[in-house]
């Protein structure tokens, strides 16, 4: 590694003053509107050197010929990355991401192993579910054969018995102009046969995981630590709204007299029931639209001691902000009205476009309308295996507020 440098061997790309300011503030993306079209024709996913409007080197980046996010930084100006070393560096970063998980995730055999920018591997996500690893490739660079081989090689070295399954998002491949391909197993484990279904353990509870089930997502690993904390506060009669495959509901069960889980998706609830059986638990699963269900229950005067709200992201873009807040407020207002005095509300939002402050404002407004005093006990985020990279706010999306309601 060189101490500093002013030139680079990689093809140059110039960014506007606005693009440069964004990078200097710690972000790692530059949008296409903030780059000057490269003079030479660049290969999809190639390594480029990023220069500011005065020709100063800002670092090396991975380039996409089609994405609105034209470049994703890979290294700062002090460490020259040679194209010939790229695969090796990526293999090393995969190893570093795994060793970080070894330090911070104990007694759980499921977690996010690689979280894209937050692990310095922009465009790559890898989750572990016991002996199945799922991989998502989101950019041209990460799809290049040499880079895929480096990633897979490093994953296999660390998890020789694991099956690796690639989950393909067709829309992303289209946007990146990558040839269409189907989701599927990638190669074979070094030991044993490839598998697509398994059982994983988090916080001492067992869950089914099957890559082939309809749901696009696996389990919501980002809530792992929040599940355990929610269980500590839970008691009495509990309702888990937007339960999916029962993540919160099964954790609450340990300390509650009675637990119900609500979701609109029957396939999700079928897995939830299998998960309950696996742990010897008896949860009531309700297939319903959460808005209708909460309305019926609250107008019917039903009360609970613990309520979890973990809806899907209502604000997919900033344009949906007002509608999203309205949705969050309706849910939270109804839940607050249905909590007994001294009860606990565990309320989440995974909308990046709604900040923690905006979420708390919404909650305060719901509390005022519900005429309830609410004390915030914990303001939580995603588990440590989904680190937040400072300067890249997109890596900080999950809010989980635990509150006591009088
Ligand atoms: N709490 C879950 C994750 C929830 S993901 C966990 O920890 O695993 C969001 C869930 O909301 C999905 O399962 C989806 O089926 C469900 N959902 C979406 N819209 C809904 C609605 N209007 N009513 C009820 N459930 C809904």
mmCIF file of C-alpha atoms in Angstrom, residues 22 87 102 187 192 209 213 237 277 378:
data_model
loop_
_atom_site.group_PDB
_atom_site.id
_atom_site.type_symbol
_atom_site.label_atom_id
_atom_site.label_comp_id
_atom_site.label_asym_id
_atom_site.label_seq_id
_atom_site.Cartn_x
_atom_site.Cartn_y
_atom_site.Cartn_z
ATOM 1 C CA UNK A 22 -20.782 14.099 -1.310
ATOM 2 C CA UNK A 87 -10.386 -10.072 -6.802
ATOM 3 C CA UNK A 102 -17.474 -14.215 14.563
ATOM 4 C CA UNK A 187 -21.989 -25.079 -7.076
ATOM 5 C CA UNK A 192 -22.080 -33.243 1.880
ATOM 6 C CA UNK A 209 -35.649 -21.596 6.392
ATOM 7 C CA UNK A 213 -40.826 -20.709 -0.317
ATOM 8 C CA UNK A 237 -51.504 -10.974 26.548
ATOM 9 C CA UNK A 277 -44.480 -26.409 16.456
ATOM 10 C CA UNK A 378 -35.316 2.090 24.258
#
